[in-house]
XYZ file of C-alpha atoms in Angstrom:
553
model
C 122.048 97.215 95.310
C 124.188 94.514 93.898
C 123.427 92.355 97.230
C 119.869 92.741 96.608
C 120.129 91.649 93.498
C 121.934 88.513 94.656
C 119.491 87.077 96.865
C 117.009 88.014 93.775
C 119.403 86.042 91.475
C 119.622 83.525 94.285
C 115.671 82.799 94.036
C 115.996 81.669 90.514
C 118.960 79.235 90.626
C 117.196 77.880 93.770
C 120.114 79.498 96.228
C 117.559 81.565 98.274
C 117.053 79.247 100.982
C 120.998 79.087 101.719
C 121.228 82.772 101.595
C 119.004 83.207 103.938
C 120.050 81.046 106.643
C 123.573 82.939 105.659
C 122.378 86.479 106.720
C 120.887 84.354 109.565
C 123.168 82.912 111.634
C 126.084 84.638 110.863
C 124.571 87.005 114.094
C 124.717 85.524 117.695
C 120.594 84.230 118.004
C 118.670 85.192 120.764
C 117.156 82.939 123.409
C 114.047 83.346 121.194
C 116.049 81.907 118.250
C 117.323 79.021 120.240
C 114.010 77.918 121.168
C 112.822 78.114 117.418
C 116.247 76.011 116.459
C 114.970 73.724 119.055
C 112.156 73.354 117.670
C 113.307 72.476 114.325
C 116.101 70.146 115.785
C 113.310 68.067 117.189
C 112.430 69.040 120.367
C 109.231 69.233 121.822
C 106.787 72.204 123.081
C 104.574 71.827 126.175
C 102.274 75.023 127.513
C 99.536 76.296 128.936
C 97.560 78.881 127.096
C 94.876 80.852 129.057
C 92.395 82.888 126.669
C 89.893 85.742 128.250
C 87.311 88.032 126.448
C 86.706 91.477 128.075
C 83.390 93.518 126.872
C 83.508 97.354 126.487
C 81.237 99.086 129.303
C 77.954 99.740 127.800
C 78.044 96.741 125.118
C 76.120 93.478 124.836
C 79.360 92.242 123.940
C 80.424 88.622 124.828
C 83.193 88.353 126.998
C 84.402 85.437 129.494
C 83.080 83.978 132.286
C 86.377 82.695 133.393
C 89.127 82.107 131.360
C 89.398 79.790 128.802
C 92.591 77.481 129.620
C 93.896 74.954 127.289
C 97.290 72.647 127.534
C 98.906 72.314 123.944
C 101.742 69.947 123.145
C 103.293 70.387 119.732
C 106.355 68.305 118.138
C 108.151 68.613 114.813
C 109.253 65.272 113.638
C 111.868 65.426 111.235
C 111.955 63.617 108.002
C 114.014 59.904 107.973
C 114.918 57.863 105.304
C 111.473 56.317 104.921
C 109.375 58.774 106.731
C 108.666 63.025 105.716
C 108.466 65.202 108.218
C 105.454 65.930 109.758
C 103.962 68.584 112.402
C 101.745 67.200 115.002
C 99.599 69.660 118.031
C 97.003 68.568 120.314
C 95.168 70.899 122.036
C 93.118 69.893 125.333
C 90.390 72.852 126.694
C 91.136 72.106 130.918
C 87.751 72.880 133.536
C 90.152 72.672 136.325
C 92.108 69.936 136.581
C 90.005 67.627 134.462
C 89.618 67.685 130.486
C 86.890 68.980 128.897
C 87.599 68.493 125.548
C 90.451 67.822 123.073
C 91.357 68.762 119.300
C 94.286 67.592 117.456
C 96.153 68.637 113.950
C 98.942 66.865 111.821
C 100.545 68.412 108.995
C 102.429 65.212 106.760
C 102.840 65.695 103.123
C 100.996 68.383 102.532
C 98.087 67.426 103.778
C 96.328 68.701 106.762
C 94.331 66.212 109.366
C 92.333 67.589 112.434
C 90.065 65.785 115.073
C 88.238 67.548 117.467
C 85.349 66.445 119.790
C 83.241 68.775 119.236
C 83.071 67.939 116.059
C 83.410 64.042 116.069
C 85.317 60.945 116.850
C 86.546 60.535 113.058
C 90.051 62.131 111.439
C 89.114 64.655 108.539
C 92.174 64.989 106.304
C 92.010 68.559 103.913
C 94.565 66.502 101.435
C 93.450 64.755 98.016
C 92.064 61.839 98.856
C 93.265 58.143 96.965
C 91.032 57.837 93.950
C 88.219 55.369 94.891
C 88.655 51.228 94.834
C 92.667 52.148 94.801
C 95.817 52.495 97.269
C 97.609 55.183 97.579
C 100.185 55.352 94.715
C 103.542 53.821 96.032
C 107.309 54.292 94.422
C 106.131 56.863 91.543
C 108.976 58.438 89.970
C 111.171 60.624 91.700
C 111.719 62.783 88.990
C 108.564 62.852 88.018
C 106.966 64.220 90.611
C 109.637 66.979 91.117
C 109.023 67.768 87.097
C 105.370 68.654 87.775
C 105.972 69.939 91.379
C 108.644 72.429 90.042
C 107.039 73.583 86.549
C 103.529 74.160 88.318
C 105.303 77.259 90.291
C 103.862 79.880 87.922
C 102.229 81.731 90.047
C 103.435 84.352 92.495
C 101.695 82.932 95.598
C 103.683 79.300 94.620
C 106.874 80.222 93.838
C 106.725 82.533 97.816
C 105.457 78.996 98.997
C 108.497 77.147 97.588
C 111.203 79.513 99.136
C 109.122 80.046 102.432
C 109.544 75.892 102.525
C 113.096 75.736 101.360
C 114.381 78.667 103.294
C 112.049 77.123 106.499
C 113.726 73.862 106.183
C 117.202 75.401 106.325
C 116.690 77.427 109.631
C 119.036 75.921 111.896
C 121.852 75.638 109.183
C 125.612 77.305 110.059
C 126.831 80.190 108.592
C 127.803 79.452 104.734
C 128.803 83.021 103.624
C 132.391 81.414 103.154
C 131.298 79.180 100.393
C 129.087 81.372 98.581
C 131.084 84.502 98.694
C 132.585 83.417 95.450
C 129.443 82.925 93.426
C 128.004 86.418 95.229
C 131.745 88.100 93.594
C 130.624 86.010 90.442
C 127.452 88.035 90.376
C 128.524 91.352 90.881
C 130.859 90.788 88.065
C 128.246 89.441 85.872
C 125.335 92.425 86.215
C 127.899 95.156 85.522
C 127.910 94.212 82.029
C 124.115 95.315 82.212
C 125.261 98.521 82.968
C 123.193 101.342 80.527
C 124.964 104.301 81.953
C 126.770 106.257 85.103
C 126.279 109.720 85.771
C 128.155 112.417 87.645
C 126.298 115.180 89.413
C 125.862 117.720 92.359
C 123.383 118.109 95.218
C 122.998 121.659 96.841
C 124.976 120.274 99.603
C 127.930 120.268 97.490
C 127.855 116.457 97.298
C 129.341 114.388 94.258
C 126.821 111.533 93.122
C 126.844 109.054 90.758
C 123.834 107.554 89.382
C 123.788 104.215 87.503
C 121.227 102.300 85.575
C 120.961 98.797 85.198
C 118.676 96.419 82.414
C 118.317 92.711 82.212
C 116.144 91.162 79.980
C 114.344 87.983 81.001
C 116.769 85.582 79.076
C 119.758 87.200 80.301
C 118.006 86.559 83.864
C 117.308 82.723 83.290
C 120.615 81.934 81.435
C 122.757 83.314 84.568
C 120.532 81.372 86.790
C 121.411 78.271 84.990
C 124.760 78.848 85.221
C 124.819 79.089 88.507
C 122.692 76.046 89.241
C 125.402 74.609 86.539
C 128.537 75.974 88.716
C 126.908 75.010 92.272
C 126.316 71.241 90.776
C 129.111 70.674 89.832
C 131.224 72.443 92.992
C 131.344 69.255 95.679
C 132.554 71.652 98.104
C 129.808 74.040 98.097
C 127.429 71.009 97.210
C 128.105 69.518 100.542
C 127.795 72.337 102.700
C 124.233 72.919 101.138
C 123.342 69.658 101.351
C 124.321 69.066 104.801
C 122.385 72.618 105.619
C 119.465 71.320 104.039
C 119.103 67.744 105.080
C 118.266 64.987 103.241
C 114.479 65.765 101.708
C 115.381 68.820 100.619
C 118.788 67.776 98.945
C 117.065 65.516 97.160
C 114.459 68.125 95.840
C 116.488 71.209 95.327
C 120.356 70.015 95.833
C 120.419 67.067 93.339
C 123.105 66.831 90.701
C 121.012 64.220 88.875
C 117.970 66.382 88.352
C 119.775 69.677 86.361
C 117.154 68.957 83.554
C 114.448 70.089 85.884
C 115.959 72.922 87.463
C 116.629 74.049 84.256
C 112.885 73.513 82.831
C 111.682 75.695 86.418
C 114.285 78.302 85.447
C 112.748 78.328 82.111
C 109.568 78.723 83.400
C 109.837 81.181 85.820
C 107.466 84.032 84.967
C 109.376 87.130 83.876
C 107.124 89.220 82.252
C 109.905 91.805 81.013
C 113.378 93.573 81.737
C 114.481 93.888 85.146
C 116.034 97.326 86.041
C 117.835 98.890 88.540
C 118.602 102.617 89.272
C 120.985 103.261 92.280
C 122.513 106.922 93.187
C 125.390 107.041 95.600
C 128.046 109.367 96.882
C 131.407 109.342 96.428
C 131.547 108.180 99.884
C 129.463 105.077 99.050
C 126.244 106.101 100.696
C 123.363 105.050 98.939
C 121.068 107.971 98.499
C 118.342 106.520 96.136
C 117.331 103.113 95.097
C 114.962 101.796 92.423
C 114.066 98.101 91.315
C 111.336 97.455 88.879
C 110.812 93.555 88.060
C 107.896 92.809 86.231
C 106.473 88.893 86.584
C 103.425 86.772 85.621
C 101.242 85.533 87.681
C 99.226 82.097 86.645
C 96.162 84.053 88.551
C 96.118 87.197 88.129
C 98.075 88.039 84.922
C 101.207 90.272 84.899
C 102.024 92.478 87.583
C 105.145 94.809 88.155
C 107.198 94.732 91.523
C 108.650 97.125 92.777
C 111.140 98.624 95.660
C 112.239 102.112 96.450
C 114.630 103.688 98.841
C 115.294 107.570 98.901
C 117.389 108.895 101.806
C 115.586 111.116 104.374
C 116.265 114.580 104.405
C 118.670 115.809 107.861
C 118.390 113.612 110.598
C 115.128 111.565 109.219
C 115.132 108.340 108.195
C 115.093 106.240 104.971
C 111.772 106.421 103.091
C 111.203 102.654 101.757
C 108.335 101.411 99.643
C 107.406 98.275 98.599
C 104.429 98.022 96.045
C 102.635 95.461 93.752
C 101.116 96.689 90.937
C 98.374 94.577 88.512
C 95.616 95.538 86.003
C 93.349 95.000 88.550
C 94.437 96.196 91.829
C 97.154 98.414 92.767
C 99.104 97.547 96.911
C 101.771 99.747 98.189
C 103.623 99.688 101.364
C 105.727 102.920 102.657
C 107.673 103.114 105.785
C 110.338 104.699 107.764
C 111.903 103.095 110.313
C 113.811 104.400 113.732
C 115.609 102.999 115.967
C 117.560 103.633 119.561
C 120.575 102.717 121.441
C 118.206 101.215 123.738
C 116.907 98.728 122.047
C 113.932 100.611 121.261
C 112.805 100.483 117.233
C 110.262 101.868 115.473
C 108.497 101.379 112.396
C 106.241 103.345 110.738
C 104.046 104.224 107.571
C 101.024 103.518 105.336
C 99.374 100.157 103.614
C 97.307 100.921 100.429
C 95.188 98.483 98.139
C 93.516 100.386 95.437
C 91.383 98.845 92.805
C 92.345 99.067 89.243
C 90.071 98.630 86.242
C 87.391 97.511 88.839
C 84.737 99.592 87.137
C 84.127 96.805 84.255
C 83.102 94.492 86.859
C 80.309 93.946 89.308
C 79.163 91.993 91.940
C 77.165 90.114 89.796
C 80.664 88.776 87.706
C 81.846 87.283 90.565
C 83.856 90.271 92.609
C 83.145 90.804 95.947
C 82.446 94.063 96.834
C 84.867 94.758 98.934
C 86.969 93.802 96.283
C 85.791 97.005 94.506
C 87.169 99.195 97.179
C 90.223 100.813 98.542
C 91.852 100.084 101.621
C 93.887 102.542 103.224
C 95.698 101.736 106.426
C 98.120 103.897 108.977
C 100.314 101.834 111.522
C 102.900 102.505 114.020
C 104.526 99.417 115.346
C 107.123 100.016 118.902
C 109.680 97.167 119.916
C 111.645 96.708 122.323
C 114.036 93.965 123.079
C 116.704 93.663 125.648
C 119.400 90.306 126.763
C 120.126 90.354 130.165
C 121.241 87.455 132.563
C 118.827 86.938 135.794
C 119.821 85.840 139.347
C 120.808 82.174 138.433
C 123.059 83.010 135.265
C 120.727 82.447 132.843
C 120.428 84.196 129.251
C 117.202 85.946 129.185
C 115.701 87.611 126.283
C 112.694 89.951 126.575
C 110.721 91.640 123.638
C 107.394 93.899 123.995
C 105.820 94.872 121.015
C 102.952 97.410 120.784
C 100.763 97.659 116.704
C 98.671 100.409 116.119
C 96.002 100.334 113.033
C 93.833 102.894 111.505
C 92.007 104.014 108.991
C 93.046 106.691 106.397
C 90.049 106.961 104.150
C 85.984 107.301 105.055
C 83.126 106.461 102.882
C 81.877 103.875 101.075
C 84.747 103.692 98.898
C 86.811 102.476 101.126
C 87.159 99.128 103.660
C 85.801 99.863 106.965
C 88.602 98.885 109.469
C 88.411 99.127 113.378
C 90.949 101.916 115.165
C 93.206 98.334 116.501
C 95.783 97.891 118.968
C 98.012 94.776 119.092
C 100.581 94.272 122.175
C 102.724 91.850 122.808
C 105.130 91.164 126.091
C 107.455 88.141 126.039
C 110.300 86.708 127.870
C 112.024 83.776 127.105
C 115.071 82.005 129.448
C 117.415 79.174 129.306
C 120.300 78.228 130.521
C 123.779 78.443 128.412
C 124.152 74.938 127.477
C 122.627 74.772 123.948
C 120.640 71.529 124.750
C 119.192 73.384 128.308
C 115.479 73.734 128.064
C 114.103 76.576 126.876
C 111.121 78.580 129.192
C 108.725 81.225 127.640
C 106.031 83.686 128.779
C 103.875 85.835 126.242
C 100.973 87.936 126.678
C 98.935 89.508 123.662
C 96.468 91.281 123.584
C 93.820 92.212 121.165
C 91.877 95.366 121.024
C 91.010 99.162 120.511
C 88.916 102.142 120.120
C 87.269 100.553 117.126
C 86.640 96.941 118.957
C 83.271 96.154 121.362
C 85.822 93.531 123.500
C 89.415 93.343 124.606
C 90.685 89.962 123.736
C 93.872 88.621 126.221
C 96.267 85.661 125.060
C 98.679 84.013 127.748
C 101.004 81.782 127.425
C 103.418 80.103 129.461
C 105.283 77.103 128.221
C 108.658 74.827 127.621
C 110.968 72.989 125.656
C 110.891 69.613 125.732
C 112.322 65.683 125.103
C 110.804 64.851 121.879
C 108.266 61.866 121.651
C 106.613 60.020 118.564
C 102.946 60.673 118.237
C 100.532 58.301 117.187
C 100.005 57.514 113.516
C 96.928 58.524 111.691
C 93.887 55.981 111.347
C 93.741 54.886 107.270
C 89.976 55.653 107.693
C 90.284 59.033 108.434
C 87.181 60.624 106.115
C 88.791 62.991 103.094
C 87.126 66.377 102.676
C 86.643 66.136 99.636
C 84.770 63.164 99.544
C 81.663 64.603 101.890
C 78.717 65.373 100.220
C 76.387 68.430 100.992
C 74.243 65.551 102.653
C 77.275 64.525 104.745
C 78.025 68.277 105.736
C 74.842 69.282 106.393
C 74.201 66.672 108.840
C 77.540 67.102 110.478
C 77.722 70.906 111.787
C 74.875 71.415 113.283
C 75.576 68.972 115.806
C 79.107 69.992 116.048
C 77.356 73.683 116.915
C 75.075 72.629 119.246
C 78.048 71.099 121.229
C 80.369 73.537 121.033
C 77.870 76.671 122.195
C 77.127 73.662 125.034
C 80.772 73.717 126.031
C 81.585 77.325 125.773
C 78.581 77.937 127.830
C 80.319 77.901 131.225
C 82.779 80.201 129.928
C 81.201 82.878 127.829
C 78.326 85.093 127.936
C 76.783 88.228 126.742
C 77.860 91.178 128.908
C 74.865 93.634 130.255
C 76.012 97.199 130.262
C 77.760 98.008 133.122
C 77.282 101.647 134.826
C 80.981 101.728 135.936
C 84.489 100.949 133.718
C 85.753 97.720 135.115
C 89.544 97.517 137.107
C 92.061 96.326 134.163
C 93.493 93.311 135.856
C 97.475 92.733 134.952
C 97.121 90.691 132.245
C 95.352 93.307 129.768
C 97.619 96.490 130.474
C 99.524 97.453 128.272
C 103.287 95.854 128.756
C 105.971 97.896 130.632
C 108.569 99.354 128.573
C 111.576 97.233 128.692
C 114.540 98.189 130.898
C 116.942 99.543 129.467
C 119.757 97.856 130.930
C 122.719 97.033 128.611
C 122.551 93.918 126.133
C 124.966 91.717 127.513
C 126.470 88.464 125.103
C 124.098 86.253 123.018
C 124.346 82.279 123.544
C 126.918 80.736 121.431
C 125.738 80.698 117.821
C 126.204 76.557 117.588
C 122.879 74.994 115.750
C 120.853 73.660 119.922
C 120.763 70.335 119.915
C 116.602 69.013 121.138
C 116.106 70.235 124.283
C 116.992 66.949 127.247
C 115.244 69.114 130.218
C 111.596 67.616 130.336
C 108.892 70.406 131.700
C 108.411 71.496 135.271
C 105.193 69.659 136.528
């Protein structure tokens, strides 16, 4: 419970991000991690993705012709001293060995920029756009901008995009659960003086329990987190392991000594509606038997809303019972699961999704809700991995995971959203060699489908690590978005239509119904069970260097 609260704690004084790479890589990674690590250290990605569309006997379905084959190359480029990172991908659909067409996407300060033929010629960038007659604002003050980016996390959706950024830009960091085991101590110590009460009692079993309550009001919340951000500052020790985890964008966002005043002015801003509390029973053995956290926040959008966790043990040889729900004045989401697992490598996860509307009946359609918005959604799903490490002929690590998601429907009626009986399944393998800068090979399969679906849709993908390279820089007079008038829209997509149904014509087409259920072919069976052949070591858990092993041609 206390560790919970931590990385909670940990949000607010901007220390999530370095927790999480903690918990992290303090575990050997995976040849699946490596290749993400790679990634982010700068290599390259090469493969070949091959895309087919099978129709349900009896349907008018579409479905493919032949399959739809594309090569995609996609680089990371980290940030430099003059230069933010950006994420580049170009995408080229192949008729055989010659293109047929080619798209391309770049991700650089926030802004999004695509090109595609089918489309046109021209760069459209989904960022704000220069105001008119001016350049680009140059030099603007540092500080500034992180004032306004900071205090403008209000809302719930914004403050999960800051972390997911911060805790995406520290994912190859080493472990640093040495240097923040003393602030974690520091933490423990400080939310036992929140303590309301302990309580001794009995189950049938004969068991002694304690349960204990915990409530922190929202100043008591922002005042720690200040001192930590205070401590952390000021600690050069700790400062430059973060820093050095984080690189040097982010250390100048989050990690700055000379920009307390604004990390203090987000803390204060933070939206704590009211008191956190915490309820916790354990044994006198230390098992946790029941867990309860309650925070309650505000959300810029949609007003306050309470969060919540629970954990109750299962009963005999069951498993936990964990739910997760979100609760507002107008809508009501709650996740429940139980979770098993094997010595095989086998896990299991199970349980229930709900979304239930709250207060809906003071609005209508006609105020602006959609109507689905106005119903419940009520979802079952069963999700089956398995995941093995084994070494192949020539020595190498390999790393297999197959995945299989099953969706349905609880509730019928028109209360309720109308969702498809789905399966999802995924079979992967992914092999290198050892030496941390060895190239990194991967195979994947997906495939969509289901009782509830007209067509069987089938992913594959085989493709590499690579030497990094430096893609082309963006035209200036790439056309902004949000510049385009209707005029300019509407004159735009149809022609971008009429091409593209001209180039998927070779590939897809309306399926007549058939009299006889087509052979599966391999790729849309459902994935083998892995083997269940002993795990044997991970790579060694040094931060890969980019990838020098260029792809097979």
């Amino acid at each position: 419970m206390k560790r919970f609260l931590c990385l909670l704690m940990s949000l607010m004084c901007l220390l999530l991000p370095a927790a999480h790479a903690t918990e992290a890589d303090t575990e050997d990674y995976t040849v699946a991690g490596k290749l993400i690590k790679q990634l982010w250290a700068g290599s390259g990605f090469s493969a070949t993705i091959s895309v087919e569309v099978a129709a349900r006997e009896g349907t008018q379905a579409m479905s493919t012709l032949k399959p739809i084959v594309m090569d995609l190359s996609y680089i990371y480029v980290r940030p430099t001293a003059t230069e933010t990172a950006e994420h580049r991908a170009d995408v080229v659909l192949m008729d055989g060995e010659s293109a047929a067409s080619t798209a391309h996407a770049q991700l650089k300060d926030g802004s999004l920029a695509v090109q595609a033929d089918v489309i046109s010629p021209d760069w459209y960038s989904f960022g704000q756009a220069p105001e008119q007659g001016e350049d680009a604002p140059e030099g603007e003050d540092l500080l500034g901008q992180l004032g306004e980016s900071l205090l403008a996390q209000t809302g719930i959706p914004a403050l999960a995009s800051l972390a997911a950024q911060a805790a995406g830009l520290l994912q190859g960091a080493e472990g640093l659960e040495d240097v923040l085991e003393s602030y974690l101590v520091r933490m423990d110590l400080w939310i036992e003086g929140y303590r309301q009460n302990a309580v001794l009692d009995k189950l049938e079993d004969g068991t002694t329990t304690m349960s204990v309550y915990y409530d922190v009001p929202p100043a008591a919340i922002k005042s720690q987190a200040k001192q930590m951000v205070l401590d952390l500052l000021s600690d050069q020790v700790t400062l430059a392991r973060l820093q050095e985890a984080a690189g040097e964008e982010m250390s100048q966002l989050l990690l700055n000594p000379n920009l307390q005043n604004y990390y203090f002015g987000a803390i204060d801003a933070l939206p704590l509606a009211s008191n956190l509390t915490i309820g916790r029973t354990v044994s006198l053995e230390g098992d946790t038997l029941e867990l309860h956290l309650s925070l309650p926040l505000y959300d810029a959008e949609g007003g306050e809303v309470t969060l919540r966790y629970d954990r109750t043990r299962g009963e005999g040889d069951l498993p936990d019972d964990n739910t997760i729900s979100l609760e507002s004045g107008l809508r009501a989401i709650s996740l429940t699961y139980q979770e098993y697992s094997s010595m095989t490598g086998v896990r299991v996860i199970q349980g229930t999704l709900t979304s239930e509307p709250r207060g809906a009946e003071a609005f209508t359609v006609e105020d602006g809700m959609p109507a689905d918005a106005q119903k419940t959604l009520a979802l079952s799903f069963s999700l089956k991995q398995e995941e093995s490490e084994t070494k192949d002929d020539e020595l190498r690590d390999v790393y297999t995971y197959n995945a299989t998601l099953n969706l349905e429907s609880e509730g019928e009626g028109d209360a309720y959203v109308a969702i498809p009986a789905t399966e999802v399944t995924v079979s992967s393998s992914f092999v290198s060699k050892e030496l941390k800068s060895a190239a990194t090979d991967m195979e994947a399969t997906v495939t969509l489908g289901g009782d509830g679906w007209d067509q069987t849709y089938t992913a594959t993908i085989t493709g590499r690590s690579r030497q990094k390279w430096e893609p082309e820089e963006l035209s200036p007079d790439r056309i902004y978005v949000n510049r385009m008038t209707e005029t300019d829209v509407a004159a735009l997509l149809p022609g971008a239509a009429l091409r593209f149904a001209a180039l998927m014509a070779d590939y897809l087409t309306a399926a007549p119904a058939a009299s006889a259920a087509p052979e599966p072919s391999p790729a849309t069976e459902t994935p083998a069970p892995a083997t269940e052949t002993p795990a044997t070591a991970a790579p060694a858990t040094e931060t890969p260097v980019p990838a020098t092993e260029t792809p097979a041609p």
